[in-house]
C-alpha positions as a printed Julia matrix, in Angstrom:
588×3 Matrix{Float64}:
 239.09  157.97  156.96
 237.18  158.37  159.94
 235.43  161.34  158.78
 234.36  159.77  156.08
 233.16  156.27  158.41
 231.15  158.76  160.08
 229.61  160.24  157.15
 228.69  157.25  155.68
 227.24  155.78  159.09
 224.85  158.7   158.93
 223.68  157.89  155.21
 223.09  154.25  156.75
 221.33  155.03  159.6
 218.57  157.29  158.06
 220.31  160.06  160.41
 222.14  163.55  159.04
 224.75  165.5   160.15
 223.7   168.44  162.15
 227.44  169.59  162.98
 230.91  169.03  161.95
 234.18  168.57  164.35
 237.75  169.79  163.55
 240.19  167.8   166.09
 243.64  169.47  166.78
 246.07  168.16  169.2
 247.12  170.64  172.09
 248.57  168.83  175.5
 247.12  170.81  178.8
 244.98  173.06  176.67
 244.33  176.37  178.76
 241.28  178.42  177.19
 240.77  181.92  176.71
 238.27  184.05  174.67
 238.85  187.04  172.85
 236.1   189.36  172.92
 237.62  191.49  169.55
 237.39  188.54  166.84
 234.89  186.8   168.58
 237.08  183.91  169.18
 238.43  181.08  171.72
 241.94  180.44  172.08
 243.48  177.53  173.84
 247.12  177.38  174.38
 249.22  174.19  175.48
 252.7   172.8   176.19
 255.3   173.18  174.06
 253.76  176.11  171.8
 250.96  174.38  170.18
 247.77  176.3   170.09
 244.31  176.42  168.23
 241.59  178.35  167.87
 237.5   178.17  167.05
 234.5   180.2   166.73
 232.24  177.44  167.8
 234.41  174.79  170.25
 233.73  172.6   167.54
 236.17  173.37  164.55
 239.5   174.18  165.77
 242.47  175.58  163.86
 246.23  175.14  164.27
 248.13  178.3   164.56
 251.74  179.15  166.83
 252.29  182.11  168.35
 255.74  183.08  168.29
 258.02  184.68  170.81
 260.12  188.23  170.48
 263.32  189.62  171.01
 264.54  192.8   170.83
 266.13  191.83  167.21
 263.24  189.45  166.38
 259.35  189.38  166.05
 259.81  185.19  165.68
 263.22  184.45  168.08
 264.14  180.93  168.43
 263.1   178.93  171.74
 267.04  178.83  173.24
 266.9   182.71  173.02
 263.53  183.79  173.7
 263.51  183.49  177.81
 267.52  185.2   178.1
 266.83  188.88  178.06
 263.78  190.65  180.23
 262.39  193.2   179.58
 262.02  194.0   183.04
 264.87  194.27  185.02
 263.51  196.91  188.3
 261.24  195.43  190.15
 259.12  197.74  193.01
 259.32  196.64  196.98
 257.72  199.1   199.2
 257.76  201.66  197.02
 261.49  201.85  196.14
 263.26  199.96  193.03
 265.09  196.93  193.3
 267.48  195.65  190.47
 266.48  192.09  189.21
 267.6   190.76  185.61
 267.02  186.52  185.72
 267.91  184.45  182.61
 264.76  181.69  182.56
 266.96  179.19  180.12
 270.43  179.39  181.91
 268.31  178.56  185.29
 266.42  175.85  183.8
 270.03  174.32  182.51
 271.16  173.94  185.83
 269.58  170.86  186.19
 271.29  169.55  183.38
 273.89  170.05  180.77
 272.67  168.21  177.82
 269.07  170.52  178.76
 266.78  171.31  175.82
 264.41  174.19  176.12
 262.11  172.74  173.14
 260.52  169.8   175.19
 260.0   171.99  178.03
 257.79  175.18  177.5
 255.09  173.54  179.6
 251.01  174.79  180.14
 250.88  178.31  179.13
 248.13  180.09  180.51
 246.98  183.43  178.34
 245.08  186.47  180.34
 243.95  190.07  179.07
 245.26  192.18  181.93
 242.77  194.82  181.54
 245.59  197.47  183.49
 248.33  196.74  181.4
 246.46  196.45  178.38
 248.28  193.67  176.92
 247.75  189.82  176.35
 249.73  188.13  179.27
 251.3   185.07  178.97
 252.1   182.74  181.98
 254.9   180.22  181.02
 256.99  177.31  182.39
 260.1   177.08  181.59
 260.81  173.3   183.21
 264.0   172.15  184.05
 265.22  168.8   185.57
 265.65  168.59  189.4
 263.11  171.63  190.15
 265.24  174.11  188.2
 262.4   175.66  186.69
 260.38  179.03  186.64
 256.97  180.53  185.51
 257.57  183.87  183.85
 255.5   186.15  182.07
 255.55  187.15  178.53
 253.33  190.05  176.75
 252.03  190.41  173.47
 249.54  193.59  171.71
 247.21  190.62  170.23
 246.44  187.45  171.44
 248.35  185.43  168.64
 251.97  187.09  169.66
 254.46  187.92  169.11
 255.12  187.2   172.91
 257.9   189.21  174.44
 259.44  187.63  177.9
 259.19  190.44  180.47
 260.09  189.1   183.97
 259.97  185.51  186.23
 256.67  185.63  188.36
 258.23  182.99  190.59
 261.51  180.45  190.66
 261.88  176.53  192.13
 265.27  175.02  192.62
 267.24  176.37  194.73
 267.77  174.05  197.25
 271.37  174.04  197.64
 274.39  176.66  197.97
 274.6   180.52  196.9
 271.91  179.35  194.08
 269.35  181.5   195.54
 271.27  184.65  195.03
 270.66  184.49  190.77
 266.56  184.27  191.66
 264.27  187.41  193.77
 264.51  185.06  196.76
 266.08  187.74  198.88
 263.53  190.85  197.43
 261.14  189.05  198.76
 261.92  188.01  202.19
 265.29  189.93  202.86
 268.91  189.78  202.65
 269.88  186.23  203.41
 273.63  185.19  204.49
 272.85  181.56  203.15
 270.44  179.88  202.24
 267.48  179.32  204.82
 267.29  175.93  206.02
 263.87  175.03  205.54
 264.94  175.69  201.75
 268.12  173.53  202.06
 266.61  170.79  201.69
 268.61  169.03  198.63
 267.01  165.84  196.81
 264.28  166.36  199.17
 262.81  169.11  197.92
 260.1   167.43  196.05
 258.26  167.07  199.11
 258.03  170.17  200.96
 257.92  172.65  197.42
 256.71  173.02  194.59
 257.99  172.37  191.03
 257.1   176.05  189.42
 255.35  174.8   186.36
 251.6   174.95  184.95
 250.15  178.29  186.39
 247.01  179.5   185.98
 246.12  182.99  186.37
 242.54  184.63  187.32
 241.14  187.57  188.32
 238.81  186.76  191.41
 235.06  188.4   191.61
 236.48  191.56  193.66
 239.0   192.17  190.76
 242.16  191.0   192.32
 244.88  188.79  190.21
 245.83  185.21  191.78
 248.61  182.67  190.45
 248.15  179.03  191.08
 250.85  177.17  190.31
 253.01  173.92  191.12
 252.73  169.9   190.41
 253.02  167.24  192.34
 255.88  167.46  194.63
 255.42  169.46  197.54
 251.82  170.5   196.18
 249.65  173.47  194.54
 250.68  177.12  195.5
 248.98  180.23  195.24
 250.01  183.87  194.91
 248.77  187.09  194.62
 250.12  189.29  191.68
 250.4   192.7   191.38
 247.33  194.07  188.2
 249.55  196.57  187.27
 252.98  195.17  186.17
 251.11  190.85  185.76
 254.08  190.24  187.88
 254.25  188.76  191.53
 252.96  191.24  194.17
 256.2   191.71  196.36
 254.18  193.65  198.82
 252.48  191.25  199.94
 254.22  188.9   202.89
 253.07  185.15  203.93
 254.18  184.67  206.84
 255.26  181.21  207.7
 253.0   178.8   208.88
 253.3   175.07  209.5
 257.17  172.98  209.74
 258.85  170.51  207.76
 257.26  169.02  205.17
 254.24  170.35  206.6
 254.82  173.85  205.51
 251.2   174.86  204.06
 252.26  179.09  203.69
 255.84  180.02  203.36
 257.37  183.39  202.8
 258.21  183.07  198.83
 256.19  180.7   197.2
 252.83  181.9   198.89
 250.18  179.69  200.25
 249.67  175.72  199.44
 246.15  174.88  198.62
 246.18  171.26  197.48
 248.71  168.22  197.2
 251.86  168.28  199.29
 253.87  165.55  200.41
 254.8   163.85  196.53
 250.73  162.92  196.53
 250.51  163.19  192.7
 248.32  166.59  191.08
 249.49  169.24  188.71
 247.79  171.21  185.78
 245.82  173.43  188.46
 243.01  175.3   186.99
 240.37  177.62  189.4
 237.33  179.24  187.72
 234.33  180.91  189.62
 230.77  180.15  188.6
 227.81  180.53  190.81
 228.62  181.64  193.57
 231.9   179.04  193.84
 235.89  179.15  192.84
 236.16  175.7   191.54
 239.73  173.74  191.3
 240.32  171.06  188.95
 243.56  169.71  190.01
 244.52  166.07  187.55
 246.42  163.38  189.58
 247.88  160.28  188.08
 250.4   159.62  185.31
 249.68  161.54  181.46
 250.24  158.32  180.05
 248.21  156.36  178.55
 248.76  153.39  180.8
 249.31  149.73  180.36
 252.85  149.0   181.83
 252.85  145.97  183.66
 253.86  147.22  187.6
 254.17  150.86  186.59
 251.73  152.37  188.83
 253.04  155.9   188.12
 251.66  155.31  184.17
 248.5   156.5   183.4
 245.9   156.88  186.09
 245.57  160.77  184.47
 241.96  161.83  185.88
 240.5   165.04  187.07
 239.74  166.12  190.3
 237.54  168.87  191.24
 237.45  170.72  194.46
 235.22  174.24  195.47
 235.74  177.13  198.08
 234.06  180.68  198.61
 237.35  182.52  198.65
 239.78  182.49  195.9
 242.92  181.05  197.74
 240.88  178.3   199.45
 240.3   176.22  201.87
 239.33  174.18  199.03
 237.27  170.84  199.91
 235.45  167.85  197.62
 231.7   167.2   198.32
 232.49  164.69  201.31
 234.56  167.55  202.82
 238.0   166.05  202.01
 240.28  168.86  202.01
 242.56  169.54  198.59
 245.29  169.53  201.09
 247.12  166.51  201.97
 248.28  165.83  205.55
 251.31  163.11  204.64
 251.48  160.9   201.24
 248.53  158.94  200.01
 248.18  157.1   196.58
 245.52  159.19  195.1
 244.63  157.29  191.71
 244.5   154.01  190.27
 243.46  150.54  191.57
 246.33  150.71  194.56
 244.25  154.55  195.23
 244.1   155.0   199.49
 243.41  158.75  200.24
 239.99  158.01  200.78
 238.85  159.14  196.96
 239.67  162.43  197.36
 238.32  165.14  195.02
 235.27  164.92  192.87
 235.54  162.29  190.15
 233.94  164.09  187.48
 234.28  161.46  185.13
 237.43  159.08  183.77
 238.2   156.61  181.66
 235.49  155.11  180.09
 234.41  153.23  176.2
 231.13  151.82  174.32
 229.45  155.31  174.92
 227.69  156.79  172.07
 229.25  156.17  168.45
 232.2   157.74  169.03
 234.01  156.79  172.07
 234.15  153.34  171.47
 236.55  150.03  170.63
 239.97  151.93  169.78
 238.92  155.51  170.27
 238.15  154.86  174.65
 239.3   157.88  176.25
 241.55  157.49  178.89
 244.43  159.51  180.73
 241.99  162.4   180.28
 243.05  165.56  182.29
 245.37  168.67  182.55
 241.85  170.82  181.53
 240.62  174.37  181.94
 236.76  176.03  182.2
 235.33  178.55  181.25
 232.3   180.12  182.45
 231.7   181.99  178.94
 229.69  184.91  177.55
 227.33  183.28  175.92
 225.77  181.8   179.68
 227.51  178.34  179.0
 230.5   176.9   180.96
 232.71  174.91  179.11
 235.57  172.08  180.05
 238.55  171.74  178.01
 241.15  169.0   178.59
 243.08  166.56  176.32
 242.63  163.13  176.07
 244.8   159.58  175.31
 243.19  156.72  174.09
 242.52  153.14  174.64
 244.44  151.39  171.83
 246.43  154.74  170.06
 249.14  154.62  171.74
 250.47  157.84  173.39
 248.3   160.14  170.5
 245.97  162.58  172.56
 243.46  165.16  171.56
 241.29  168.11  173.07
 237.53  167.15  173.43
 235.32  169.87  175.13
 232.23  169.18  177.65
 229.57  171.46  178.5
 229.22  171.26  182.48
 226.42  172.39  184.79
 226.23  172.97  188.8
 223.52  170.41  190.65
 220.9   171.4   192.83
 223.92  171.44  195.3
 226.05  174.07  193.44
 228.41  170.9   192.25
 229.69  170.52  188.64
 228.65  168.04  187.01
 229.32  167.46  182.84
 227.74  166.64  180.08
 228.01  163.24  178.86
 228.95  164.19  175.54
 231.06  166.43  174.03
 229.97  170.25  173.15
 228.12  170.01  169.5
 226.68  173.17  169.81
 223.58  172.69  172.7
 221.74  175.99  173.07
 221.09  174.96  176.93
 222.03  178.03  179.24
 223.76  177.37  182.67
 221.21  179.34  184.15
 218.31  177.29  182.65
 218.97  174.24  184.63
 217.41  176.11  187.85
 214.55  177.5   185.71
 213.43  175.33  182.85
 212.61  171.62  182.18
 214.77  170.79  179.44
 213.15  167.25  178.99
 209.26  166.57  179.77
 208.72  164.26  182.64
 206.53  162.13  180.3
 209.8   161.81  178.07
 212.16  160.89  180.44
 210.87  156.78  180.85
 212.93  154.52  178.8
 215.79  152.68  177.88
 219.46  153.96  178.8
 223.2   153.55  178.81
 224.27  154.12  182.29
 227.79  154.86  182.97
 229.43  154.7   186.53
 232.79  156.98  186.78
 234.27  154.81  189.57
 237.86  155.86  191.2
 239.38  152.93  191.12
 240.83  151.41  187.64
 244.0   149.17  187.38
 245.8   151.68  184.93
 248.49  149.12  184.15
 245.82  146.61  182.47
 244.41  149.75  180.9
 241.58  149.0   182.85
 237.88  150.91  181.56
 234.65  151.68  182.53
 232.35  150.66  180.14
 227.97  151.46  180.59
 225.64  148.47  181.52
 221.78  148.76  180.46
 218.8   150.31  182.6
 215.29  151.32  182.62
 213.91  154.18  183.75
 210.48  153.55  184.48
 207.35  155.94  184.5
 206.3   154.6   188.11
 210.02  156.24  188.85
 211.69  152.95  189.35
 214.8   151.62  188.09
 215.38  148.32  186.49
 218.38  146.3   185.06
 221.93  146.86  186.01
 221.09  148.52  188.79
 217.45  149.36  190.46
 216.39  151.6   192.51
 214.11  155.23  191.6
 214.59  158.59  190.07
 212.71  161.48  189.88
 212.86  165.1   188.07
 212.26  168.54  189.95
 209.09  169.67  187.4
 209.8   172.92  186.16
 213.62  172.3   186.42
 216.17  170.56  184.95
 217.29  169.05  188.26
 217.29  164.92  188.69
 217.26  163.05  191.13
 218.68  159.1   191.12
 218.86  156.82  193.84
 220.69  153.09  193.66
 221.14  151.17  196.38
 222.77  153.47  199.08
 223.83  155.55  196.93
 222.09  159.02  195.52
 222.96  161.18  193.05
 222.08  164.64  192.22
 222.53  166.18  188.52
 220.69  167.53  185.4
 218.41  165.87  182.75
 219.32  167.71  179.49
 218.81  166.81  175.51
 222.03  165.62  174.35
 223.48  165.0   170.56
 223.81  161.46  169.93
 227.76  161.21  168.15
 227.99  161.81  165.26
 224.71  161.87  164.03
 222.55  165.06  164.8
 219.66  162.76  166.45
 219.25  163.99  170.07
 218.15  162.42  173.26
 217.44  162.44  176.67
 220.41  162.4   178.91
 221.69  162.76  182.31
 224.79  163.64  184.11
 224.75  163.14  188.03
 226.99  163.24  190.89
 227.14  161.38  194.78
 227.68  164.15  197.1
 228.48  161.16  199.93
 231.25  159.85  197.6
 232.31  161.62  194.79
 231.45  159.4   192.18
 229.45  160.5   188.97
 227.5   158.84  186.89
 226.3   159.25  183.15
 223.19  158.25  180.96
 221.17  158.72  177.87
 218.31  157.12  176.46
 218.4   154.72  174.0
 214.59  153.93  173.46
 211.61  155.8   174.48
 209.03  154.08  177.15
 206.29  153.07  175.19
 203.38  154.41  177.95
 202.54  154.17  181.17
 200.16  151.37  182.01
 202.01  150.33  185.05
 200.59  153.25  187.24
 197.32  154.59  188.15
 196.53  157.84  186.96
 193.43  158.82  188.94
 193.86  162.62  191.11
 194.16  161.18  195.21
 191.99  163.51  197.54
 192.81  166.72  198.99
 191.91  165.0   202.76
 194.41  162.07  201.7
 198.08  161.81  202.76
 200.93  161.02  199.82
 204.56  160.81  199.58
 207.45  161.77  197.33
 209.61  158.65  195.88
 212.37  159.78  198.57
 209.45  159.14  201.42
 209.05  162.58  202.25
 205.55  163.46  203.18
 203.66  166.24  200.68
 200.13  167.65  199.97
 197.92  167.43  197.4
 198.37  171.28  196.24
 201.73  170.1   195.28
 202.87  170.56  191.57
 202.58  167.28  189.4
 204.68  164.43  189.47
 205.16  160.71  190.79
 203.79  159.99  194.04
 203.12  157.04  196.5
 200.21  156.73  198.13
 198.82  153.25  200.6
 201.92  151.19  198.53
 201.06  152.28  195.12
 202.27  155.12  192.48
 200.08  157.88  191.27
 200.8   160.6   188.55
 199.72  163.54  189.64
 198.89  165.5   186.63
């Protein structure tokens, strides 16, 4: 039906369709690309998975697990039998055989494995040869593990080889049935800073939703965990896709303040029960960026419920693949004690990037019913066609707990930031690189009308609370009018914007957007507040009609001039808006 609204808008409004979109519904979608077909994969929780040529169309598929008696085993026997059961520790092999669904039952007996196959992540070991599959098998009261499973072709079948790493063990001989003792040593009970019983939410990790990546020197990382005691990382070994046991973290930091320990590696975000999970890191320009989404999946709208909805993505950036990770305002991705770090109630000091959240009457498309919210749990891709792409599923504002995958090109600022598009991918033939080296949108075409929409941190997720765009003008003296004033300006000969409102400026892109779901485009930007976090989002919804307001004539070499920021500049400089003795010049 809605296809069909669409189509019929489009005969209505003189516009046609340039492009097409195929929705599929995959929770914490992690993308890969094959190379061989040509194609993008994303895989999600609880075995769904889709595929597309174009990020536009998607396709349904499943790829199914193996046994040693079947190519397409059930769930409740899939994660019994390894495949690898010797496991190398300085050089000499160690026994290890660990049963993924009897650990994962300990938590409960009435457990069922086919709710909890959570946030696969799928990687092309290039060693091994194989398609690697990183899998959580979640269990109640941290009884869970991340193990790997291998496959010849990207669709499966997926064979379960080994655990990469195990949660749970928190009480009694427990720890003896996991490769606690390969990797630090024989124990003669449990250590006590592992003893920790009910409390071991704070101080560990729940081992679900990995993500693995190769880092730019070629080595393999593991980041892994959700909310409880934080976001770990560990390095694996390239040639087995397993855990590298050779490689000790020694102990650093007590209590619940642990930040490396010896088995579950080193913690680069969260701790303390401060909410984050569905870790993704991705390196593009010169930057490992990590999208970590706090909040509730939700969609929100229970009265008092503060844990239910909120979902939002946070984005963090370090030079070195296992961190120290920090926001723009140099917040650290690591928590020092508990802080409420989404909705209206947030106090950690709006920590993390907000690159954008949940928001309505933008474009045709995300509007009335169809608001996104509880958008997170993403992954990026820095691709091989020069485009980075972001990849998360959304909920809705009025359909109920229903969620899709939506995909946004993003770009980094002048600052090396990400910032994303304001709409979703519809096939844009802008380059990442581009941004730094082309004007996308002529200065003279950038005065008009716009949507402006303000991502703020802050929503009351139990009133389903919204962020919804308020009207400006961007004016060809550089001024801003309307819901907010203030200036902007455009780096000529880039793509690189500037936009200042009140104390607040913001540095993004100016690009040529797709107005949903016709094929008309326009004028857009996408922006972000290094001071605070907090992006913003426009596109122009009428053209200026000239530019009487501001005097054209060429100022004198021997005269002094100014930049819209107040920054002093000569004559010789290339053209653009200027201020000279109180009054704006164009310098052509």
């Amino acid at each position: 039906m809605r296809s069909v609204l669409f189509f019929l808008m489009a005969l209505v409004s003189g516009y046609s369709m340039g492009y097409s979109l195929k929705r599929v519904s995959v929770h914490d979608p992690s993308i890969v690309w094959d190379s061989a077909s040509k194609t993008y994969y994303i895989f999600g929780s609880h075995r769904a998975t889709a595929k597309t040529t174009d990020l536009m169309r998607w396709t349904t598929l499943t790829a199914p697990w193996a046994t040693a008696n079947s190519t397409n085993a059930a769930n409740n026997v899939a994660f019994t039998l390894p495949q690898v059961t010797k496991i190398k520790k300085n050089g000499a092999e160690v026994n290890f055989s660990f049963n993924a669904m009897a650990w994962s039952k300990r938590g409960n007996a009435n457990y069922n494995v086919d709710g909890n196959m959570w946030a696969p992540d799928v990687i092309y070991n290039k060693a091994m040869k194989k398609w690697c599959m990183y899998l959580s098998v979640n269990g109640d009261n941290w009884y869970s593990s991340i193990i790997l499973l291998t496959s010849d072709k990207i669709t499966g079948p997926y064979r379960y080889q080994a655990p990469v790493v195990i949660s749970g063990f928190h009480t009694g001989t427990s720890y003896k049935d996991t490769d606690l003792e390969i990797v630090i040593g024989t124990q003669s009970s449990l250590p006590s800073r592992y003893a920790v019983g009910n409390n071991w939410g704070r101080r560990y990790p729940n081992c679900i939703d990995p993500c693995v990546f190769y880092d730019e020197a070629g080595k393999l990382w593991l980041s892994y965990g959700s909310w409880s005691g934080g976001i770990y990382m560990l390095e694996l070994d390239e040639q087995t896709g397993l855990r590298d046991y050779d490689v000790e973290y020694r102990l650093t930091g007590s209590g619940d303040g642990i930040t490396v320990d010896p088995y579950f590696g080193k913690k680069i975000a969260g701790g303390y029960y401060a909410s984050g999970e569905g870790s993704y890191i991705e390196y593009i320009g010169g930057y490992y960026y990590l999208f970590v989404t706090n909040g509730g999946l939700a969609a929100g709208g229970v009265a008092n419920d503060y844990n239910n909805g909120g979902y939002q993505m946070r984005v963090f950036r370090s030079q070195n693949p296992d961190g120290p990770y920090v926001d723009s305002h140099r917040q650290a991705a690591l928590y020092p004690s508990y802080l409420l770090n989404f909705g209206l109630r947030e106090n950690d000091g709006n920590r993390g990037i907000n690159i954008f959240g949940a928001y309505t009457s933008w474009g045709s498309q995300v509007t009335g019913n169809m608001g996104e919210r509880s958008q997170g749990h993403c992954s990026i891709i820095a691709a091989d066609d020069g485009r980075a792409y972001l990849v998360y599923h959304t909920r809705f504002q009025n359909w109920g707990e229903a969620h899709q995958v939506r995909v946004h090109q993003v770009f980094q600022n002048k600052s090396g930031w990400l910032v994303a598009a304001p709409f979703e991918y519809t096939g844009e033939q802008v380059k990442s690189a581009d941004i730094a080296t082309t004007q996308q949108i002529g200065t003279a075409k950038i005065a008009g009308k716009y949507k402006l929409l303000t991502h703020n941190y802050k929503l009351d997720h139990t009133a389903k609370a919204i962020s919804a765009p308020g009207d400006i003008e961007l004016k060809s003296d550089g001024t801003i009018s309307g819901a907010v004033t203030g200036t902007w300006s455009i780096e000529e000969g880039t793509s690189y914007v500037t936009i200042q409102t009140g104390t607040s400026l913001y540095d993004g892109v100016m690009i040529e957007q797709t107005l949903e779901p016709t094929d008309r485009k326009t004028p857009s930007f996408t922006a972000l507040c290094t001071a605070t976090g907090v992006t913003i989002w426009g596109y122009q919804t009428e053209a200026s009609t000239g530019i009487a307001d501001i005097v054209t004539d060429r100022v004198q070499k021997a005269e002094t001039f100014y930049d819209l920021h107040g920054r002093r500049v000569l004559q010789s400089q290339r053209p653009g808006i200027y201020i000279r003795n109180g009054k704006k010049y164009v310098i052509r």
